[in-house]
XYZ file of C-alpha atoms in Angstrom:
646
model
C 0.336 -2.924 -3.013
C 0.238 -0.204 -0.380
C -3.310 -0.422 0.930
C -3.207 2.241 3.639
C -0.914 4.266 5.888
C -0.514 5.319 9.525
C 0.881 8.846 9.934
C 1.789 10.511 13.199
C 2.856 14.144 13.633
C 3.789 14.709 9.991
C 2.826 18.195 8.764
C -0.952 18.620 9.261
C -1.449 15.060 10.564
C -1.266 15.742 14.284
C -1.395 12.619 16.433
C -1.873 9.200 14.842
C -4.085 8.995 11.751
C -5.018 5.948 9.672
C -5.702 6.653 5.986
C -7.073 3.814 3.802
C -5.903 3.992 0.188
C -7.901 1.094 -1.286
C -10.634 -1.372 -0.339
C -9.989 -3.956 -3.041
C -7.024 -5.602 -4.784
C -8.439 -4.530 -8.145
C -8.422 -0.852 -7.093
C -4.907 0.147 -8.135
C -5.756 3.850 -8.582
C -5.871 6.130 -5.517
C -6.995 9.711 -6.148
C -6.651 12.281 -3.359
C -8.982 15.238 -3.612
C -9.384 18.273 -1.373
C -8.513 21.909 -0.832
C -5.047 23.431 -0.558
C -3.309 22.476 2.660
C -5.709 19.614 3.396
C -2.911 17.031 3.481
C -3.097 15.314 0.089
C 0.546 15.674 -0.911
C 1.679 14.805 2.606
C 0.469 11.229 2.070
C 2.553 10.795 -1.092
C 5.561 12.453 0.546
C 5.239 10.263 3.655
C 5.308 7.077 1.560
C 8.337 8.461 -0.266
C 10.100 8.995 3.072
C 9.759 5.280 3.820
C 10.205 3.621 0.408
C 13.045 5.875 -0.762
C 14.869 5.930 2.604
C 14.609 9.615 3.513
C 16.331 10.105 6.871
C 13.865 10.755 9.695
C 15.806 13.883 10.636
C 14.637 15.455 7.356
C 10.909 14.779 7.893
C 8.650 17.812 8.276
C 7.146 17.448 11.727
C 3.810 18.913 12.889
C 4.275 22.354 14.466
C 4.614 22.274 18.280
C 4.932 18.475 18.344
C 7.958 16.496 19.541
C 10.117 15.363 16.666
C 10.931 11.987 18.205
C 7.232 10.986 18.244
C 6.722 11.244 14.470
C 5.895 7.988 12.667
C 5.174 6.818 9.110
C 3.917 3.278 8.707
C 2.481 2.088 5.368
C 0.110 -0.893 5.378
C 1.305 -3.442 2.828
C -0.843 -6.063 1.115
C 1.595 -8.648 -0.287
C 1.225 -11.973 -2.055
C 2.677 -14.633 0.233
C 5.123 -16.076 -2.279
C 6.866 -12.687 -2.618
C 8.349 -12.867 0.890
C 10.481 -15.542 2.513
C 8.275 -16.190 5.500
C 8.396 -18.347 8.606
C 6.296 -18.654 11.749
C 7.152 -15.105 12.778
C 5.841 -13.500 9.589
C 2.736 -15.703 9.629
C 2.074 -14.634 13.227
C 2.439 -10.934 12.371
C 0.152 -11.135 9.333
C -2.474 -13.238 11.128
C -2.577 -10.735 13.965
C -3.104 -7.791 11.611
C -5.768 -9.816 9.773
C -7.670 -11.211 12.752
C -6.948 -9.506 16.089
C -9.904 -7.354 17.150
C -7.461 -4.883 18.825
C -10.361 -3.880 21.109
C -7.941 -3.449 24.029
C -6.317 -0.626 22.053
C -9.494 1.317 21.183
C -8.772 3.749 24.017
C -5.601 4.854 22.181
C -7.647 6.718 19.568
C -10.239 6.413 16.807
C -7.541 5.397 14.331
C -7.451 1.867 15.825
C -11.151 1.294 15.163
C -10.804 2.968 11.752
C -8.140 0.410 10.864
C -10.177 -2.537 12.190
C -13.328 -1.458 10.289
C -11.325 -1.001 7.074
C -9.552 -4.337 7.493
C -12.807 -6.207 8.097
C -14.192 -4.696 4.907
C -10.997 -5.676 3.039
C -11.564 -9.309 4.030
C -14.626 -9.384 1.747
C -12.441 -9.126 -1.365
C -8.980 -10.349 -0.292
C -8.187 -13.898 0.836
C -5.891 -14.272 3.844
C -4.485 -17.598 2.650
C -2.895 -15.834 -0.350
C -2.019 -12.393 1.034
C -0.035 -11.008 3.938
C -1.214 -7.862 5.736
C 1.641 -5.970 7.381
C 1.859 -2.449 8.784
C 5.559 -1.635 9.043
C 7.529 1.600 8.882
C 9.822 3.914 10.850
C 9.764 6.706 13.376
C 11.813 9.885 13.000
C 14.680 8.220 14.904
C 14.781 5.620 12.074
C 13.628 2.801 14.369
C 11.591 0.110 12.566
C 8.105 -0.342 14.053
C 4.890 -2.230 13.325
C 3.198 1.098 14.188
C 3.842 2.578 17.622
C 0.516 1.267 18.945
C 0.561 -2.325 17.679
C 4.318 -2.933 17.906
C 4.427 -3.956 21.566
C 1.994 -6.817 20.908
C 4.637 -8.369 18.630
C 7.798 -7.335 20.472
C 6.556 -9.251 23.551
C 6.624 -12.502 21.521
C 10.380 -12.973 22.040
C 9.882 -16.705 22.236
C 9.262 -16.601 18.466
C 12.398 -14.577 17.839
C 10.657 -11.227 17.381
C 13.878 -9.298 17.831
C 14.779 -5.771 16.807
C 17.052 -7.218 14.126
C 14.218 -9.359 12.746
C 11.955 -6.302 12.352
C 14.737 -4.434 10.552
C 15.367 -7.349 8.193
C 11.629 -7.692 7.518
C 11.329 -3.955 6.818
C 14.136 -4.013 4.256
C 12.720 -7.120 2.559
C 9.271 -5.536 2.271
C 10.522 -2.143 1.041
C 12.759 -3.845 -1.519
C 9.652 -5.222 -3.265
C 8.737 -1.733 -4.504
C 10.026 0.953 -6.814
C 8.290 4.169 -5.724
C 8.453 6.925 -8.346
C 7.380 10.165 -6.664
C 6.987 13.404 -8.622
C 6.103 16.400 -6.411
C 4.512 19.468 -7.966
C 7.670 21.529 -7.399
C 10.026 19.067 -9.120
C 11.597 20.274 -12.359
C 10.264 17.965 -15.085
C 13.540 18.273 -17.021
C 15.397 16.814 -14.028
C 12.910 13.961 -13.626
C 13.140 13.017 -17.315
C 16.938 12.844 -17.377
C 18.038 9.269 -17.994
C 20.315 9.378 -14.962
C 17.459 10.463 -12.660
C 16.290 7.952 -10.046
C 12.664 8.500 -11.148
C 13.450 7.458 -14.711
C 15.415 4.431 -13.571
C 12.460 3.471 -11.400
C 10.115 3.628 -14.390
C 12.489 1.633 -16.585
C 12.869 -0.990 -13.857
C 16.290 -1.938 -15.249
C 18.562 0.288 -13.225
C 21.137 1.877 -15.470
C 23.563 1.679 -12.555
C 23.100 -2.083 -12.196
C 23.602 -2.632 -15.924
C 26.898 -0.724 -15.955
C 28.112 -2.422 -12.781
C 27.537 -5.840 -14.359
C 29.629 -4.838 -17.359
C 32.434 -3.527 -15.162
C 32.495 -6.403 -12.668
C 31.741 -9.442 -14.847
C 34.739 -11.683 -15.684
C 34.484 -11.596 -19.459
C 37.830 -10.202 -20.708
C 40.502 -12.715 -21.761
C 43.658 -12.077 -19.712
C 45.564 -15.001 -21.221
C 46.193 -18.561 -20.020
C 42.409 -19.248 -19.971
C 42.083 -16.588 -17.327
C 39.151 -14.160 -17.561
C 39.080 -10.949 -15.609
C 36.624 -8.146 -15.092
C 37.261 -4.709 -16.537
C 37.678 -3.355 -12.989
C 40.373 -5.947 -12.195
C 42.302 -5.051 -15.347
C 42.055 -1.305 -14.677
C 43.229 -1.699 -11.063
C 46.008 -4.151 -11.998
C 47.369 -2.000 -14.825
C 47.186 1.207 -12.796
C 48.853 -0.502 -9.843
C 51.678 -1.747 -12.071
C 52.058 1.735 -13.513
C 52.289 3.351 -10.049
C 54.726 0.667 -8.830
C 56.968 1.403 -11.814
C 56.943 5.148 -11.073
C 57.685 4.550 -7.367
C 60.689 2.401 -8.263
C 62.128 5.155 -10.459
C 61.518 8.026 -8.010
C 64.327 9.356 -5.871
C 64.648 7.855 -2.406
C 61.988 9.043 0.006
C 59.339 9.822 -2.610
C 56.372 7.506 -2.969
C 52.830 7.484 -4.408
C 50.828 5.397 -1.915
C 47.150 5.033 -0.942
C 45.707 7.552 1.448
C 43.561 5.856 4.058
C 42.145 2.340 3.709
C 41.068 2.658 0.062
C 43.663 0.985 -2.166
C 41.827 0.656 -5.486
C 38.942 2.140 -7.437
C 35.530 0.499 -7.394
C 32.849 0.207 -10.048
C 30.799 2.866 -8.217
C 33.625 5.385 -8.799
C 33.586 4.844 -12.560
C 29.802 4.596 -12.600
C 29.384 8.242 -11.607
C 31.578 9.383 -14.480
C 29.911 7.081 -17.045
C 26.404 8.224 -16.171
C 27.393 11.880 -16.075
C 29.308 11.859 -19.359
C 27.093 9.476 -21.372
C 23.620 10.552 -20.362
C 24.269 14.262 -20.047
C 24.819 14.415 -23.801
C 21.482 12.671 -24.452
C 18.742 14.899 -23.014
C 15.141 14.254 -23.980
C 13.848 16.399 -26.830
C 10.476 16.863 -28.524
C 10.306 17.605 -32.256
C 13.952 18.670 -32.156
C 13.396 21.075 -29.239
C 15.066 20.586 -25.876
C 12.684 19.912 -23.011
C 13.817 23.027 -21.164
C 12.613 25.227 -24.048
C 9.067 23.827 -23.851
C 6.314 25.352 -21.747
C 5.571 23.896 -18.312
C 2.396 22.342 -19.735
C 4.298 20.671 -22.580
C 6.862 19.376 -20.098
C 4.037 17.910 -17.994
C 2.682 16.170 -21.105
C 6.163 14.801 -21.830
C 6.330 13.368 -18.317
C 3.107 11.385 -18.746
C 4.031 10.407 -22.328
C 7.315 8.901 -21.161
C 5.805 7.281 -18.054
C 3.006 5.587 -20.003
C 5.441 4.428 -22.700
C 7.803 2.809 -20.198
C 5.065 1.261 -18.043
C 2.728 -0.021 -20.766
C 5.145 -2.542 -22.264
C 3.401 -5.419 -20.493
C 6.816 -6.841 -19.537
C 6.881 -8.291 -16.028
C 8.872 -6.082 -13.661
C 11.287 -7.266 -10.985
C 9.656 -4.834 -8.540
C 6.133 -3.533 -8.063
C 6.238 -0.024 -9.513
C 4.148 2.621 -7.754
C 3.795 5.981 -9.496
C 2.827 8.930 -7.317
C 2.227 12.294 -9.025
C 1.248 15.585 -7.430
C -1.397 17.350 -9.538
C -0.771 15.808 -12.987
C -3.174 18.387 -14.440
C -0.906 21.277 -13.423
C -0.227 23.709 -16.309
C -2.298 21.601 -18.730
C -5.019 23.210 -20.782
C -8.531 21.891 -20.358
C -8.447 19.770 -23.530
C -5.446 17.781 -22.285
C -6.590 17.012 -18.754
C -9.125 14.321 -19.536
C -6.738 12.598 -21.960
C -3.855 12.532 -19.504
C -5.970 11.199 -16.655
C -7.357 8.535 -18.996
C -3.823 7.373 -19.779
C -2.960 7.106 -16.096
C -6.160 5.132 -15.498
C -5.094 2.795 -18.310
C -1.742 2.174 -16.594
C -3.656 1.162 -13.499
C -6.463 -0.908 -15.036
C -4.725 -2.525 -18.013
C -1.168 -2.920 -16.760
C -1.755 -3.343 -13.026
C 0.525 -0.565 -11.741
C -0.479 1.183 -8.530
C -1.046 4.873 -9.287
C -1.437 7.570 -6.622
C -2.515 11.089 -7.551
C -3.405 14.335 -5.881
C -5.613 16.662 -7.910
C -7.871 19.686 -7.992
C -9.456 18.544 -11.285
C -12.805 16.909 -10.607
C -13.545 15.874 -14.185
C -11.961 12.434 -13.775
C -14.686 11.463 -11.279
C -17.449 11.147 -13.858
C -15.909 8.058 -15.427
C -16.217 4.856 -13.347
C -12.701 3.688 -12.552
C -11.310 0.751 -10.613
C -9.906 2.798 -7.802
C -10.501 4.816 -4.658
C -11.291 8.465 -4.068
C -9.726 9.756 -0.862
C -11.472 13.027 -0.018
C -9.614 15.153 2.538
C -10.740 18.369 4.169
C -9.604 20.249 7.256
C -12.024 20.085 10.155
C -11.102 21.532 13.550
C -7.508 21.872 12.319
C -7.288 18.122 11.628
C -7.700 16.338 8.268
C -11.045 14.579 7.873
C -10.439 11.642 5.510
C -13.192 9.720 3.714
C -12.714 6.975 1.143
C -15.113 6.118 -1.706
C -15.069 3.671 -4.606
C -14.500 5.413 -7.948
C -16.363 2.539 -9.612
C -19.594 3.350 -7.760
C -18.954 6.938 -6.761
C -22.276 8.491 -7.722
C -24.212 5.663 -6.094
C -22.872 7.130 -2.839
C -23.518 10.769 -3.695
C -25.585 11.300 -0.525
C -22.533 10.572 1.599
C -19.921 12.809 0.032
C -19.551 16.605 0.060
C -22.058 18.363 -2.185
C -19.497 20.359 -4.146
C -17.877 17.219 -5.620
C -20.723 16.228 -7.929
C -21.268 19.642 -9.499
C -17.544 20.378 -9.859
C -16.993 17.024 -11.566
C -19.687 17.765 -14.182
C -18.336 21.244 -14.943
C -14.683 20.145 -15.099
C -15.487 17.187 -17.336
C -17.757 19.246 -19.591
C -15.217 22.049 -20.025
C -12.525 19.514 -20.930
C -14.821 17.761 -23.416
C -15.890 21.047 -25.035
C -12.282 22.121 -25.431
C -11.466 18.823 -27.169
C -14.574 19.102 -29.388
C -13.545 22.557 -30.538
C -10.009 21.468 -31.382
C -10.718 18.168 -33.156
C -13.489 16.098 -34.730
C -13.459 13.606 -31.864
C -16.730 11.888 -31.089
C -18.154 11.131 -27.647
C -20.655 8.468 -26.676
C -21.921 8.855 -23.113
C -23.545 5.675 -21.761
C -24.939 4.515 -18.430
C -22.367 2.098 -17.004
C -19.174 0.119 -17.473
C -21.045 -2.920 -18.831
C -22.689 -0.800 -21.532
C -19.326 0.744 -22.385
C -17.768 -2.709 -22.753
C -20.371 -3.818 -25.339
C -20.247 -0.500 -27.185
C -16.449 -0.501 -27.396
C -16.474 -4.046 -28.766
C -19.042 -3.203 -31.451
C -17.941 0.290 -32.453
C -14.136 0.233 -32.368
C -13.949 -0.540 -36.085
C -17.092 1.360 -37.077
C -16.526 4.880 -35.726
C -13.165 6.664 -35.731
C -11.964 8.970 -32.926
C -14.684 7.705 -30.585
C -14.495 8.206 -26.798
C -16.963 6.011 -24.895
C -17.544 7.241 -21.344
C -19.766 5.407 -18.816
C -21.550 7.951 -16.659
C -23.143 6.110 -13.739
C -26.816 6.027 -14.661
C -29.403 7.765 -16.812
C -30.009 10.545 -14.261
C -26.383 11.657 -14.457
C -26.458 11.554 -18.256
C -29.543 13.791 -18.194
C -27.639 16.301 -16.016
C -24.683 16.290 -18.399
C -26.984 16.723 -21.400
C -28.638 19.727 -19.723
C -25.210 21.322 -19.192
C -24.048 20.581 -22.747
C -27.262 21.821 -24.331
C -26.367 25.429 -23.430
C -23.168 25.766 -25.530
C -24.466 23.399 -28.241
C -27.595 25.516 -28.779
C -25.617 28.766 -29.035
C -25.033 29.508 -32.748
C -21.512 30.901 -32.320
C -20.403 28.083 -30.000
C -22.041 25.510 -32.262
C -20.060 26.700 -35.282
C -16.795 26.279 -33.369
C -17.586 22.677 -32.363
C -16.031 20.119 -34.740
C -16.975 16.883 -33.003
C -20.222 15.219 -31.902
C -21.752 13.926 -28.661
C -24.366 11.170 -28.305
C -25.978 10.616 -24.900
C -27.346 7.053 -24.843
C -29.519 5.403 -22.197
C -31.641 2.273 -21.780
C -35.422 2.498 -21.908
C -36.718 2.120 -18.361
C -40.502 1.812 -18.218
C -40.656 2.773 -14.526
C -38.303 5.729 -14.845
C -38.799 6.916 -18.417
C -36.724 9.990 -19.252
C -38.464 12.199 -21.795
C -37.795 15.772 -22.916
C -40.733 17.490 -24.582
C -39.810 19.503 -27.640
C -36.337 17.949 -27.904
C -34.960 18.217 -31.452
C -31.359 17.380 -32.383
C -31.550 20.007 -35.145
C -31.552 22.634 -32.408
C -27.977 21.548 -31.656
C -26.861 21.423 -35.284
C -27.159 17.615 -35.137
C -23.931 17.649 -33.128
C -25.561 16.727 -29.811
C -28.169 13.976 -29.449
C -29.967 12.271 -26.581
C -31.432 8.849 -27.406
C -32.792 5.691 -25.809
C -32.199 2.129 -27.030
C -35.518 0.481 -27.950
C -36.331 -3.169 -28.711
C -39.621 -3.654 -30.566
C -40.076 -7.304 -29.603
C -43.268 -7.787 -31.641
C -41.488 -6.941 -34.889
C -37.974 -8.049 -33.803
C -36.568 -4.591 -34.573
C -34.129 -2.424 -32.623
C -33.463 1.289 -32.995
C -32.521 4.476 -31.202
C -35.475 6.497 -29.988
C -35.340 10.226 -29.372
C -36.000 11.228 -25.741
C -38.938 13.207 -27.117
C -40.610 9.857 -27.930
C -42.851 8.468 -25.162
C -42.521 4.782 -26.137
C -41.475 3.148 -22.848
C -40.889 -0.473 -23.926
C -38.362 -1.712 -21.374
C -34.977 -2.285 -23.074
C -31.480 -2.871 -21.731
C -28.317 -3.174 -23.789
C -28.161 -6.906 -22.939
C -31.444 -7.280 -24.862
C -30.085 -5.960 -28.150
C -26.701 -7.690 -28.374
C -26.353 -10.594 -30.831
C -28.052 -13.776 -29.606
C -25.499 -16.502 -30.397
C -22.583 -14.711 -28.760
C -24.754 -13.916 -25.736
C -25.780 -17.585 -25.347
C -22.142 -18.767 -25.450
C -21.215 -16.067 -22.935
C -23.931 -17.186 -20.484
C -22.764 -20.812 -20.791
C -19.178 -19.698 -20.101
C -20.372 -17.752 -17.067
C -22.236 -20.816 -15.774
C -19.066 -22.926 -15.954
C -17.055 -20.188 -14.249
C -19.596 -19.894 -11.418
C -19.669 -23.665 -10.975
C -15.889 -23.729 -10.517
C -16.262 -21.189 -7.717
C -18.877 -23.380 -5.991
C -22.085 -21.857 -7.369
C -23.883 -24.365 -9.627
C -27.325 -22.695 -9.715
C -26.971 -21.269 -13.212
C -25.563 -24.400 -14.829
C -28.352 -26.541 -13.333
C -31.034 -24.113 -14.523
C -29.661 -24.038 -18.071
C -30.244 -27.815 -18.352
C -33.954 -26.974 -18.698
C -33.462 -24.480 -21.545
C -32.554 -24.771 -25.200
C -30.854 -22.201 -27.412
C -32.908 -20.662 -30.201
C -30.449 -20.546 -33.108
C -32.844 -18.368 -35.121
C -32.880 -15.556 -32.547
C -31.146 -12.378 -33.700
C -31.180 -10.436 -30.413
C -30.383 -11.907 -26.983
C -33.234 -10.356 -24.941
C -31.409 -11.351 -21.729
C -33.281 -9.038 -19.351
C -36.425 -11.171 -19.913
C -34.695 -14.433 -20.950
C -37.332 -14.745 -23.657
C -35.038 -14.438 -26.670
C -32.152 -16.824 -27.181
C -33.073 -19.079 -24.235
C -36.320 -21.087 -24.532
C -37.724 -23.383 -21.800
C -37.771 -27.015 -22.959
C -39.840 -28.461 -20.088
C -41.997 -27.543 -17.104
C -38.920 -26.974 -14.905
C -37.706 -24.457 -17.482
C -40.972 -22.481 -17.389
C -40.984 -22.499 -13.595
C -37.279 -21.611 -13.343
C -37.407 -18.695 -15.784
C -37.773 -15.971 -13.097
C -34.752 -17.405 -11.276
C -32.736 -17.489 -14.514
C -33.610 -13.838 -15.163
C -32.560 -12.929 -11.613
C -29.185 -14.700 -11.828
C -28.239 -13.332 -15.255
C -29.212 -9.800 -14.236
C -27.180 -9.713 -11.026
C -24.815 -6.755 -11.194
C -21.639 -8.842 -10.782
C -22.803 -11.403 -13.384
C -23.686 -8.713 -15.916
C -20.191 -7.273 -15.489
C -18.578 -10.659 -16.183
C -20.834 -11.285 -19.197
C -19.804 -8.004 -20.819
C -16.163 -9.112 -20.655
C -16.761 -12.726 -21.802
C -18.941 -11.500 -24.691
C -15.975 -9.996 -26.561
C -14.612 -13.499 -27.089
C -17.687 -14.652 -29.017
C -19.066 -11.530 -30.738
C -19.285 -11.397 -34.511
C -17.125 -8.549 -35.861
C -19.128 -8.547 -39.110
C -22.735 -7.971 -38.093
C -25.528 -7.822 -40.688
C -26.289 -4.369 -42.062
C -29.775 -4.378 -40.528
C -28.547 -4.448 -36.911
C -30.774 -1.451 -36.221
C -29.569 0.328 -33.082
C -25.883 0.025 -34.011
C -26.600 1.367 -37.488
C -28.344 4.367 -35.912
C -25.282 5.125 -33.747
C -22.978 4.821 -36.733
C -25.177 7.032 -38.891
C -25.356 9.759 -36.245
C -21.568 10.051 -36.077
C -21.199 9.924 -39.853
């Protein structure tokens, strides 16, 4: 993937700037946020200049800066087996991975920015499997490993670090990717034409290549066991025809080739085939041509087609990167959340790298495996800060204050618009782990259900406060067709209660509840936030016991394979209670019972290991493999959720 980029003297990026686009291999979504003119689109355009071979003479250079000093150099993170590498490539990658570059710190803060980012990247990416290469071009189309670092490699002539080698390496790297870039000003009808380069990039099978194969392959029987290509036959027959005419013409007249070209090539016919065949097959929607649709409908068509072509699950010959300027442009509020969700799905489920610029903050409320790149102009230079979208609100003290409030309002307005137009149901929960369990349990129980993790109970309380205004207004309430349930754990130390809360005030269309496990009576239920019962309960306590036990055992084996055998050794001192209905994992006093003194003494350690954030995340995924799709009818808390939506 493209993990970062160096930009020098391109538009608002005066001097050399390093912009990180991800901090983790799993973060395939990069969202660029900021005001107009901050430099968001410039990043996408700069990558396009390199990956789609835009001549350096056409680059937009920073005002009052020398054109020949402009540079664009993406930082590539590549699996080793994807490149044919030798000692030279290993040397380059090792240097980018391990050199402290301290001798270059005087060149500018961008060097230290790169080193700090790279050192952080090492925590999640293994060097023995991945190459790290910063390679690109300047505006004179010279290939460079960035203008600052390049000399360190060019001096190693003993290893064959020649100009030709850098050019060959550049072309090999760039050829790994299909970069589909859709600027805000592009006509969607042009992009969605089958002959468009963007569409061919999404399809992965280049229409041009397919036609060329048909034209050039020797598959036509020319007699005497001789097979010829269609191009050979066309050229031979036309040549014979011209020769015959020349023989019959009066002396002095002759049809002969002009210049060095003596026959037609497949590329000549290709242009005509594509133009004639695909021009008569424009994309339509419900019998209407795309050009007759509104700009918003055309934008929807773009994302519909992109998600269809990229969600096939078929392995691609190239890594496809989709870069879209403001996908929310011209879309009504109800559509924005849905379209962003589909793009997130392309990233998380199908592994495509997605890059977006946006002014719509509503996508930030949902934890996503990706990076937020926030850009704002400070002292006439872009100030770039990168955050994890998975843990965004855990870092709220470090990012600009306007982000949090804008994200709540944008998300809420989109949700309200959807609720007024359909009977969709929304379940807002605390985190991704909770959402994973809830999706597994409720997918066949509640129709039209959107489950959105919201980064903690405090954030859910804020959203509920915002939603309570329109939901308590009689006129607004009558227009709302769907329902919203805000669901949190019961935290004894930080118990959220709302005195006087009554769901009837919101027409029973908005509810705010806590999950509660009455351990004495082995009962689970949803408690209103007006209730002051603070019995500590997490979702891992109220999932089914047998599936939870199998999931923990699976996790123990997985950890042991990675070199951590603590959990598997501890579990030797515990037995599984086959009569337990609920897992009670936060206390390890449900499905797991100590069978000896070591078990009693090791219980606090078992609780600690199982409740580690990374282990809880893995358990929520493993659990789906063992869960019972047909739970008993008295599975209290799930019944309460189902009944609310019904």
